[in-house]
Short mmCIF file of C-alpha atoms in Angstrom, two decimals:
data_model
loop_
_atom_site.label_atom_id
_atom_site.label_comp_id
_atom_site.label_asym_id
_atom_site.label_seq_id
_atom_site.Cartn_x
_atom_site.Cartn_y
_atom_site.Cartn_z
CA UNK G 1 128.52 116.31 92.73
CA UNK G 2 127.98 119.58 93.38
CA UNK G 3 124.27 120.93 93.39
CA UNK G 4 124.16 124.80 92.68
CA UNK G 5 120.70 125.53 92.58
CA UNK G 6 120.49 125.66 95.77
CA UNK G 7 122.30 128.23 98.17
CA UNK G 8 124.93 128.05 100.34
CA UNK G 9 122.67 128.03 103.92
CA UNK G 10 119.68 125.97 101.65
CA UNK G 11 118.93 122.83 102.12
CA UNK G 12 118.94 119.97 99.64
CA UNK G 13 117.54 117.57 101.69
CA UNK G 14 113.78 119.47 102.11
CA UNK G 15 114.60 118.17 105.75
CA UNK G 16 115.49 121.95 106.59
CA UNK G 17 118.44 123.25 109.27
CA UNK G 18 119.35 121.52 112.03
CA UNK G 19 117.92 123.33 115.29
CA UNK G 20 119.92 124.38 118.15
CA UNK G 21 119.59 122.91 121.76
CA UNK G 22 116.96 125.30 122.09
CA UNK G 23 114.87 126.15 119.01
CA UNK G 24 112.12 123.83 120.04
CA UNK G 25 111.13 126.38 122.57
CA UNK G 26 112.06 129.35 120.19
CA UNK G 27 109.78 127.61 117.41
CA UNK G 28 106.94 126.50 118.92
CA UNK G 29 103.70 128.27 119.35
CA UNK G 30 102.96 130.39 122.24
CA UNK G 31 102.57 129.12 125.22
CA UNK G 32 98.58 127.99 125.76
CA UNK G 33 98.27 127.21 121.75
CA UNK G 34 98.22 123.46 120.36
CA UNK G 35 100.94 123.57 118.36
CA UNK G 36 99.78 122.07 114.47
CA UNK G 37 96.26 121.16 115.87
CA UNK G 38 95.91 124.75 116.81
CA UNK G 39 92.54 125.23 115.71
CA UNK G 40 92.54 128.21 112.19
CA UNK G 41 92.32 132.08 112.96
CA UNK G 42 91.85 134.93 111.13
CA UNK G 43 93.94 133.37 108.20
CA UNK G 44 93.65 129.58 108.22
CA UNK G 45 95.18 128.82 105.37
CA UNK G 46 98.39 130.32 105.73
CA UNK G 47 98.60 128.80 109.15
CA UNK G 48 98.01 125.37 107.79
CA UNK G 49 100.43 126.09 104.58
CA UNK G 50 103.26 126.89 107.81
CA UNK G 51 102.07 124.05 110.02
CA UNK G 52 103.03 121.94 106.37
CA UNK G 53 106.19 123.56 105.60
CA UNK G 54 107.32 122.93 109.71
CA UNK G 55 106.26 119.06 109.84
CA UNK G 56 108.42 118.66 106.24
CA UNK G 57 111.12 120.87 107.52
CA UNK G 58 111.37 118.73 111.14
CA UNK G 59 110.08 115.82 110.54
CA UNK G 60 111.02 114.71 107.31
CA UNK G 61 106.54 114.56 106.35
CA UNK G 62 105.27 114.27 103.41
CA UNK G 63 102.96 117.37 102.12
CA UNK G 64 100.82 115.39 100.46
CA UNK G 65 99.80 114.01 103.77
CA UNK G 66 100.25 116.55 106.02
CA UNK G 67 97.97 119.24 104.55
CA UNK G 68 95.30 116.96 103.69
CA UNK G 69 94.46 115.58 107.40
CA UNK G 70 95.02 119.45 108.35
CA UNK G 71 92.82 120.37 106.54
CA UNK G 72 89.93 118.20 107.59
CA UNK G 73 91.03 118.80 110.92
CA UNK G 74 90.33 121.88 111.06
CA UNK G 75 87.55 121.76 108.96
CA UNK G 76 88.85 123.96 106.17
CA UNK G 77 87.21 124.29 102.71
CA UNK G 78 86.86 126.48 99.61
CA UNK G 79 88.88 129.22 98.54
CA UNK G 80 90.83 128.74 102.24
CA UNK G 81 91.79 125.33 101.19
CA UNK G 82 92.50 126.14 97.78
CA UNK G 83 94.87 128.92 99.10
CA UNK G 84 96.42 126.29 101.66
CA UNK G 85 97.61 123.76 98.76
CA UNK G 86 99.02 126.20 96.51
CA UNK G 87 100.85 127.91 99.38
CA UNK G 88 102.51 124.92 100.80
CA UNK G 89 102.57 122.96 97.92
CA UNK G 90 104.06 125.49 96.12
CA UNK G 91 106.28 126.16 98.45
CA UNK G 92 107.73 122.73 98.60
CA UNK G 93 108.30 122.47 95.11
CA UNK G 94 109.99 126.12 95.11
CA UNK G 95 112.25 125.53 97.95
CA UNK G 96 115.70 125.89 96.26
CA UNK G 97 114.46 128.86 94.50
CA UNK G 98 113.00 130.50 97.41
CA UNK G 99 116.07 129.41 98.88
CA UNK G 100 118.05 131.33 96.51
CA UNK G 101 116.31 134.33 96.80
CA UNK G 102 116.54 134.35 100.42
CA UNK G 103 119.91 133.80 100.48
CA UNK G 104 120.35 137.12 98.41
CA UNK G 105 118.36 139.08 101.15
CA UNK G 106 119.43 137.46 104.17
CA UNK G 107 122.88 138.95 106.13
CA UNK G 108 123.17 135.43 107.51
CA UNK G 109 122.83 131.80 106.56
CA UNK G 110 119.68 130.63 106.21
CA UNK G 111 120.20 127.72 108.91
CA UNK G 112 120.93 130.36 111.13
CA UNK G 113 117.28 131.66 111.37
CA UNK G 114 114.58 130.36 113.88
CA UNK G 115 112.40 127.13 112.25
CA UNK G 116 109.41 129.56 111.80
CA UNK G 117 111.43 132.30 110.77
CA UNK G 118 112.66 130.14 107.76
CA UNK G 119 109.05 128.72 107.23
CA UNK G 120 107.19 132.27 107.13
CA UNK G 121 109.81 133.50 104.83
CA UNK G 122 109.70 130.75 102.47
CA UNK G 123 106.05 131.11 102.35
CA UNK G 124 106.25 134.50 102.06
CA UNK G 125 108.57 134.56 99.16
CA UNK G 126 106.59 131.95 97.08
CA UNK G 127 103.61 134.67 97.77
CA UNK G 128 105.53 137.72 96.52
CA UNK G 129 107.00 135.63 93.14
CA UNK G 130 104.83 132.97 92.39
CA UNK G 131 101.73 134.22 93.10
CA UNK G 132 99.20 137.08 91.95
CA UNK G 133 98.84 138.29 95.81
CA UNK G 134 99.04 142.18 96.57
CA UNK G 135 102.83 141.94 97.89
CA UNK G 136 101.66 144.41 100.64
CA UNK G 137 98.76 141.89 101.55
CA UNK G 138 101.15 138.78 101.39
CA UNK G 139 104.01 140.89 103.56
CA UNK G 140 101.53 142.01 105.85
CA UNK G 141 99.93 138.23 106.53
CA UNK G 142 103.08 136.45 106.71
CA UNK G 143 104.62 139.35 109.47
CA UNK G 144 101.27 138.74 110.98
CA UNK G 145 101.63 135.78 111.27
CA UNK G 146 105.23 135.68 112.58
CA UNK G 147 103.59 137.93 115.62
CA UNK G 148 101.13 135.06 116.60
CA UNK G 149 104.03 131.94 116.59
CA UNK G 150 107.19 133.61 117.56
CA UNK G 151 106.09 136.59 119.24
CA UNK G 152 106.98 140.63 117.72
CA UNK G 153 110.87 139.96 118.30
CA UNK G 154 111.53 138.36 114.62
CA UNK G 155 108.54 140.52 112.81
CA UNK G 156 110.98 143.63 111.70
CA UNK G 157 113.70 141.16 110.47
CA UNK G 158 111.07 139.44 108.65
CA UNK G 159 108.93 142.62 107.02
CA UNK G 160 112.66 143.34 105.95
CA UNK G 161 113.77 140.43 103.88
CA UNK G 162 110.27 140.14 102.12
CA UNK G 163 110.38 143.75 101.17
CA UNK G 164 113.73 142.96 99.51
CA UNK G 165 112.07 139.87 98.03
CA UNK G 166 109.76 142.06 96.47
CA UNK G 167 111.63 144.71 94.80
CA UNK G 168 112.59 142.38 91.83
CA UNK G 169 110.00 139.83 90.01
CA UNK G 170 111.24 135.83 89.85
CA UNK G 171 112.50 136.19 86.45
CA UNK G 172 114.57 139.56 88.14
CA UNK G 173 115.54 137.60 90.37
CA UNK G 174 116.72 134.12 87.96
CA UNK G 175 118.48 136.42 85.99
CA UNK G 176 120.77 138.23 89.04
CA UNK G 177 121.33 134.41 90.54
CA UNK G 178 121.22 131.65 87.99
CA UNK G 179 124.33 130.25 87.17
CA UNK G 180 126.61 131.21 83.39
CA UNK G 181 125.42 127.49 81.92
CA UNK G 182 121.87 127.25 80.58
CA UNK G 183 120.81 123.54 82.08
CA UNK G 184 121.98 125.34 85.50
CA UNK G 185 119.68 128.37 84.56
CA UNK G 186 117.22 125.71 84.05
CA UNK G 187 117.28 124.05 87.29
CA UNK G 188 117.17 126.93 88.83
CA UNK G 189 114.33 128.39 86.98
CA UNK G 190 112.40 125.56 87.44
CA UNK G 191 113.30 124.46 91.27
CA UNK G 192 115.10 121.62 90.76
CA UNK G 193 118.41 120.31 92.03
CA UNK G 194 120.78 120.76 89.31
CA UNK G 195 121.75 116.82 89.81
CA UNK G 196 117.80 115.77 88.80
CA UNK G 197 118.04 118.00 85.77
CA UNK G 198 121.33 116.88 84.43
CA UNK G 199 119.45 113.10 84.72
CA UNK G 200 116.32 114.35 82.85
CA UNK G 201 118.65 115.81 79.79
CA UNK G 202 120.67 112.57 79.64
CA UNK G 203 117.58 110.65 79.29
CA UNK G 204 116.01 112.90 77.01
CA UNK G 205 118.73 112.78 74.53
CA UNK G 206 119.41 116.80 74.31
CA UNK G 207 118.43 119.96 76.45
CA UNK G 208 115.39 120.91 73.93
CA UNK G 209 113.05 119.16 75.51
CA UNK G 210 114.36 119.87 79.12
CA UNK G 211 112.49 123.09 80.01
CA UNK G 212 109.03 121.86 79.06
CA UNK G 213 110.22 118.20 81.49
CA UNK G 214 111.09 120.54 84.28
CA UNK G 215 108.01 122.63 83.91
CA UNK G 216 105.72 119.95 83.98
CA UNK G 217 106.73 118.66 87.43
CA UNK G 218 105.43 122.30 88.87
CA UNK G 219 101.92 121.38 87.17
CA UNK G 220 99.39 119.79 89.64
CA UNK G 221 98.87 116.31 88.28
CA UNK G 222 95.44 115.47 86.79
CA UNK G 223 93.89 112.48 88.54
CA UNK G 224 93.24 108.81 86.19
CA UNK G 225 91.22 106.36 87.69
CA UNK G 226 91.31 102.18 85.81
CA UNK G 227 88.45 100.48 85.78
CA UNK G 228 88.54 96.92 86.90
CA UNK G 229 88.57 94.31 83.40
CA UNK G 230 85.52 92.54 83.10
CA UNK G 231 83.42 94.76 85.75
CA UNK G 232 83.37 97.87 84.36
CA UNK G 233 84.44 99.26 80.98
CA UNK G 234 86.49 103.02 80.64
CA UNK G 235 83.45 103.93 78.40
CA UNK G 236 80.86 102.91 81.49
CA UNK G 237 83.27 104.36 84.36
CA UNK G 238 83.68 108.22 82.63
CA UNK G 239 79.65 108.22 82.93
CA UNK G 240 79.56 107.45 86.22
CA UNK G 241 82.39 109.89 86.91
CA UNK G 242 82.10 112.36 84.69
CA UNK G 243 85.26 112.12 83.44
CA UNK G 244 86.60 111.56 80.19
CA UNK G 245 88.52 108.49 78.77
CA UNK G 246 92.09 108.41 78.89
CA UNK G 247 93.88 108.83 75.58
CA UNK G 248 96.20 106.02 75.65
CA UNK G 249 95.16 103.28 78.73
CA UNK G 250 91.87 101.02 77.41
CA UNK G 251 90.95 101.18 81.15
CA UNK G 252 91.41 104.60 81.97
CA UNK G 253 89.53 107.56 82.87
CA UNK G 254 90.40 110.99 83.02
CA UNK G 255 88.56 113.21 86.23
CA UNK G 256 87.71 116.48 85.45
CA UNK G 257 85.92 117.59 88.44
CA UNK G 258 87.01 118.20 91.67
CA UNK G 259 86.87 116.85 95.11
CA UNK G 260 88.07 113.48 96.62
CA UNK G 261 88.01 110.47 94.53
CA UNK G 262 87.41 108.04 97.09
CA UNK G 263 84.18 109.05 97.47
CA UNK G 264 82.96 108.04 94.16
CA UNK G 265 81.17 105.09 93.76
CA UNK G 266 82.86 103.08 91.29
CA UNK G 267 85.87 103.47 93.86
CA UNK G 268 84.17 102.47 97.01
CA UNK G 269 82.10 99.43 95.39
CA UNK G 270 85.99 98.03 93.90
CA UNK G 271 85.08 98.64 90.50
CA UNK G 272 87.88 101.07 89.81
CA UNK G 273 90.78 102.56 91.48
CA UNK G 274 92.55 105.64 91.53
CA UNK G 275 95.85 104.91 89.45
CA UNK G 276 97.89 107.10 87.44
CA UNK G 277 97.99 106.27 83.35
CA UNK G 278 101.50 105.78 83.12
CA UNK G 279 101.46 103.01 86.02
CA UNK G 280 98.36 101.79 83.61
CA UNK G 281 100.40 101.09 80.74
CA UNK G 282 103.26 99.71 82.46
CA UNK G 283 100.67 96.83 84.18
CA UNK G 284 99.02 96.77 80.11
CA UNK G 285 103.35 96.23 78.81
CA UNK G 286 103.54 93.27 81.68
CA UNK G 287 100.12 92.05 80.57
CA UNK G 288 101.20 92.29 76.55
CA UNK G 289 103.96 90.92 76.59
CA UNK G 290 104.58 87.70 74.17
CA UNK G 291 105.20 84.58 76.14
CA UNK G 292 106.81 81.32 74.45
CA UNK G 293 104.19 78.15 75.39
CA UNK G 294 101.57 78.46 78.59
CA UNK G 295 100.86 81.26 80.08
CA UNK G 296 98.91 80.86 83.57
CA UNK G 297 101.14 81.95 86.29
CA UNK G 298 102.16 85.65 86.89
CA UNK G 299 103.80 87.08 89.44
CA UNK G 300 104.24 90.77 90.69
CA UNK G 301 107.28 91.15 92.77
CA UNK G 302 107.40 94.62 94.30
CA UNK G 303 103.54 94.70 94.50
CA UNK G 304 102.68 97.15 97.18
CA UNK G 305 100.37 99.25 97.98
CA UNK G 306 98.75 97.28 95.07
CA UNK G 307 97.23 99.27 91.76
CA UNK G 308 98.82 96.92 89.59
CA UNK G 309 97.98 94.02 91.04
CA UNK G 310 94.12 94.89 90.78
CA UNK G 311 94.78 95.41 86.73
CA UNK G 312 97.12 92.52 86.48
CA UNK G 313 94.76 90.24 88.71
CA UNK G 314 91.76 91.09 86.69
CA UNK G 315 93.41 90.43 83.57
CA UNK G 316 94.89 87.22 85.16
CA UNK G 317 91.55 86.21 85.39
CA UNK G 318 89.81 86.99 82.31
CA UNK G 319 93.11 84.87 80.76
CA UNK G 320 92.65 81.79 83.02
CA UNK G 321 95.56 82.54 84.88
CA UNK G 322 96.66 83.36 88.30
CA UNK G 323 98.59 86.25 90.04
CA UNK G 324 101.27 86.03 92.97
CA UNK G 325 101.83 89.04 94.36
CA UNK G 326 104.98 90.19 96.89
CA UNK G 327 105.41 92.92 99.34
CA UNK G 328 107.99 92.99 102.55
CA UNK G 329 106.36 95.38 104.04
CA UNK G 330 103.71 93.90 106.02
CA UNK G 331 100.99 97.40 106.36
CA UNK G 332 101.40 97.23 102.12
CA UNK G 333 100.90 93.46 101.69
CA UNK G 334 97.51 93.90 103.41
CA UNK G 335 96.69 97.14 101.03
CA UNK G 336 97.14 94.37 98.43
CA UNK G 337 95.17 91.45 99.04
CA UNK G 338 92.20 94.19 100.13
CA UNK G 339 92.45 96.11 97.23
CA UNK G 340 92.73 92.99 94.97
CA UNK G 341 89.37 90.77 97.09
CA UNK G 342 88.25 88.67 94.73
CA UNK G 343 90.62 88.26 92.07
CA UNK G 344 92.95 85.16 91.61
CA UNK G 345 95.44 86.85 93.57
CA UNK G 346 97.86 84.95 96.29
CA UNK G 347 99.80 88.00 98.59
CA UNK G 348 102.52 86.77 99.87
CA UNK G 349 105.01 88.84 102.77
CA UNK G 350 108.59 88.49 102.37
CA UNK G 351 111.97 90.38 100.73
CA UNK G 352 111.00 89.29 97.02
CA UNK G 353 114.79 88.38 96.52
CA UNK G 354 114.48 85.08 99.11
CA UNK G 355 110.48 84.79 99.60
CA UNK G 356 109.45 81.63 99.27
CA UNK G 357 107.91 80.78 96.18
CA UNK G 358 109.43 78.02 93.26
CA UNK G 359 112.47 78.95 91.35
CA UNK G 360 111.61 79.26 87.19
CA UNK G 361 108.23 78.72 87.25
CA UNK G 362 106.38 81.81 86.68
CA UNK G 363 105.36 83.00 82.91
CA UNK G 364 104.70 86.42 83.25
CA UNK G 365 106.47 88.76 86.15
CA UNK G 366 106.32 92.18 87.00
CA UNK G 367 109.64 93.94 89.00
CA UNK G 368 108.07 97.55 89.51
CA UNK G 369 111.39 98.23 91.88
CA UNK G 370 111.35 101.00 94.14
CA UNK G 371 113.34 103.75 92.78
CA UNK G 372 114.67 107.52 93.64
CA UNK G 373 110.56 108.30 92.45
CA UNK G 374 111.89 111.49 90.27
CA UNK G 375 108.91 110.86 87.66
CA UNK G 376 106.49 111.73 90.16
CA UNK G 377 107.65 114.97 91.46
CA UNK G 378 104.62 116.94 90.60
CA UNK G 379 102.53 114.62 93.38
CA UNK G 380 105.07 114.81 95.75
CA UNK G 381 106.05 118.35 96.55
CA UNK G 382 109.15 117.82 99.00
CA UNK G 383 110.29 114.88 96.99
CA UNK G 384 113.09 117.20 94.76
CA UNK G 385 114.53 118.57 97.51
CA UNK G 386 114.85 115.47 99.84
CA UNK G 387 116.47 112.91 97.32
CA UNK G 388 120.16 113.19 96.87
CA UNK G 389 123.13 111.64 94.28
CA UNK G 390 124.01 109.19 96.19
CA UNK G 391 120.14 107.84 96.52
CA UNK G 392 120.48 106.79 92.52
CA UNK G 393 123.64 104.57 93.87
CA UNK G 394 122.24 102.54 96.21
CA UNK G 395 118.78 102.12 94.11
CA UNK G 396 120.57 100.57 91.24
CA UNK G 397 122.03 98.01 93.44
CA UNK G 398 118.89 96.80 94.83
CA UNK G 399 117.25 97.41 91.35
CA UNK G 400 119.56 95.25 89.74
CA UNK G 401 119.34 92.34 92.42
CA UNK G 402 114.85 92.08 92.02
CA UNK G 403 115.65 92.16 88.46
CA UNK G 404 117.94 89.45 88.64
CA UNK G 405 115.76 88.05 91.40
CA UNK G 406 112.50 88.43 88.72
CA UNK G 407 114.46 86.39 86.00
CA UNK G 408 115.11 83.53 88.43
CA UNK G 409 111.40 83.25 89.11
CA UNK G 410 110.92 83.29 85.32
CA UNK G 411 110.59 79.82 82.95
CA UNK G 412 112.43 79.90 80.00
CA UNK G 413 110.33 81.40 77.05
CA UNK G 414 108.89 83.75 79.75
CA UNK G 415 109.01 87.47 80.38
CA UNK G 416 110.02 89.97 82.98
CA UNK G 417 108.91 93.38 82.66
CA UNK G 418 111.11 96.06 84.38
CA UNK G 419 109.38 99.05 85.65
CA UNK G 420 110.52 102.39 88.04
CA UNK G 421 109.11 105.45 88.44
CA UNK G 422 112.01 107.17 87.14
CA UNK G 423 113.32 108.88 83.91
CA UNK G 424 116.69 108.58 85.13
CA UNK G 425 119.32 106.83 83.21
CA UNK G 426 121.31 104.87 85.98
CA UNK G 427 117.58 103.39 87.08
CA UNK G 428 116.27 102.29 83.78
CA UNK G 429 118.04 101.41 80.72
CA UNK G 430 121.62 100.86 82.16
CA UNK G 431 120.12 98.22 84.94
CA UNK G 432 118.18 96.03 82.44
CA UNK G 433 121.49 96.38 79.93
CA UNK G 434 123.74 95.21 82.86
CA UNK G 435 121.28 92.47 84.18
CA UNK G 436 120.52 91.39 80.39
CA UNK G 437 124.03 90.73 79.89
CA UNK G 438 125.14 89.11 83.35
CA UNK G 439 122.01 86.83 82.47
CA UNK G 440 121.63 86.51 78.99
CA UNK G 441 118.44 87.64 78.64
CA UNK G 442 117.21 88.90 75.50
CA UNK G 443 115.72 92.54 75.54
CA UNK G 444 112.44 93.07 73.74
CA UNK G 445 110.59 95.84 71.77
CA UNK G 446 109.13 96.94 74.65
CA UNK G 447 107.97 100.57 72.21
CA UNK G 448 106.00 97.84 70.07
CA UNK G 449 103.52 96.42 72.85
CA UNK G 450 102.44 100.49 73.38
CA UNK G 451 101.43 100.81 69.70
CA UNK G 452 98.98 103.85 70.55
CA UNK G 453 101.52 105.56 72.34
CA UNK G 454 103.55 108.18 70.60
CA UNK G 455 106.95 108.85 71.26
CA UNK G 456 107.84 106.24 74.19
CA UNK G 457 111.35 105.23 72.88
CA UNK G 458 114.58 105.39 75.23
CA UNK G 459 117.38 107.82 74.03
CA UNK G 460 120.01 104.76 75.15
CA UNK G 461 119.03 101.35 75.68
CA UNK G 462 116.38 99.72 75.57
CA UNK G 463 112.63 100.40 76.98
CA UNK G 464 109.48 102.88 77.04
CA UNK G 465 109.78 106.62 78.80
CA UNK G 466 106.15 108.16 79.59
CA UNK G 467 106.83 112.13 80.09
CA UNK G 468 104.59 114.08 82.02
CA UNK G 469 105.15 117.20 79.44
CA UNK G 470 104.90 114.70 76.31
CA UNK G 471 101.94 111.83 77.96
CA UNK G 472 100.67 113.53 80.69
CA UNK G 473 101.80 111.05 82.74
CA UNK G 474 103.97 110.02 85.46
CA UNK G 475 107.42 109.93 83.90
CA UNK G 476 106.95 105.81 83.79
CA UNK G 477 109.57 103.12 82.82
CA UNK G 478 109.19 100.13 81.49
CA UNK G 479 111.26 97.25 79.39
CA UNK G 480 110.83 93.81 78.92
CA UNK G 481 112.91 90.93 78.87
CA UNK G 482 112.47 87.40 77.62
CA UNK G 483 114.31 84.61 79.89
CA UNK G 484 116.30 81.70 77.55
#
């Protein structure tokens, strides 16, 4: 499928252009400097943002991991930290849109540009089109940044390109450059690859909510905490942290102030975890699904890094059950062990489809399958450009095999909850329908398990679909199957 929201010379993968053999020498910092670890200059915010863009382009780094580390290392805080965050995350999210505009202002393919120049142009275009920074200040700051990184030679080029970008507003550029069809226009205007916009429209059932769904991915997500059942209530957690009880999850608290949630005493003491309310609701579905007969053996088949295991383990303790948690990656399995300390949880390392666990023994199983992560694009700024349409097909094969494995581990009359952090229909309803047809499993009325949450029905097929623009959560999907 052609992604018309990424221009010729744009970079759909998020890895940026392939460097020429001498790019490493030309795009590096001036001699005597120390690369990304250089101390802050007179413009520490833009320095940090530019280094984040470089790491994303060259090293396939994650912006939401790279930038916070740079801010801590360079002791950047306050307004500078906020500016660096807005510029770095904003440029990563809007890369396809920015590249479309830049391609219209540059007389050569974008992938022919020096890496520092390309990153700087993206940083400048983000400021000119999507912030309130005065154009002259934005252009001047980026030109000086280029001068400090690559010398004076490219500054005239960067200055000229950014002045062309500044000739029109973002809306005017969209009018000039957007495809003729409505969906293509929305994809460009909201800086999404076309194939993702198409998947969202299919999941929503129409284009009526598409603009709102795409716009929600450009908002900063709220931080949610999950109170550990049996240890602290959501009301108590809200009072301690100064937050607000979440609208849907009985364990959720919405933080209303900034700062590192890891510094909060309830988090340090293991009374709560940082967890999106959508993930809490998936765990709630898994715990509420009606089981026929005994209900003492639970299984979390794809457990890392352990957020849902904490909630399920705490609920299992209350119900007199035990939870087995599985992850194939040793470091993620260790995270599960740390997170569930003190709970009736046994952690196993291995492939969920092959790990040594008894067949057809569990009463309740959660399969939170690996997915494209399209439901959490708010949290991963570069992800929309890094993922490709072919990723969906590769992942759906894995998802089906994991769901089959979950059903094989479940005794007759037991239930399996299938979940993904993606609303793409191929990863959600299609997987459930295919495996249910293969195995004879009965698909239950999953929306009935969340009566407190409105508008969760999936357009086609079984299950619950949450949305950022409807519910303020990640776009989590869940469906429950009963094993015959």
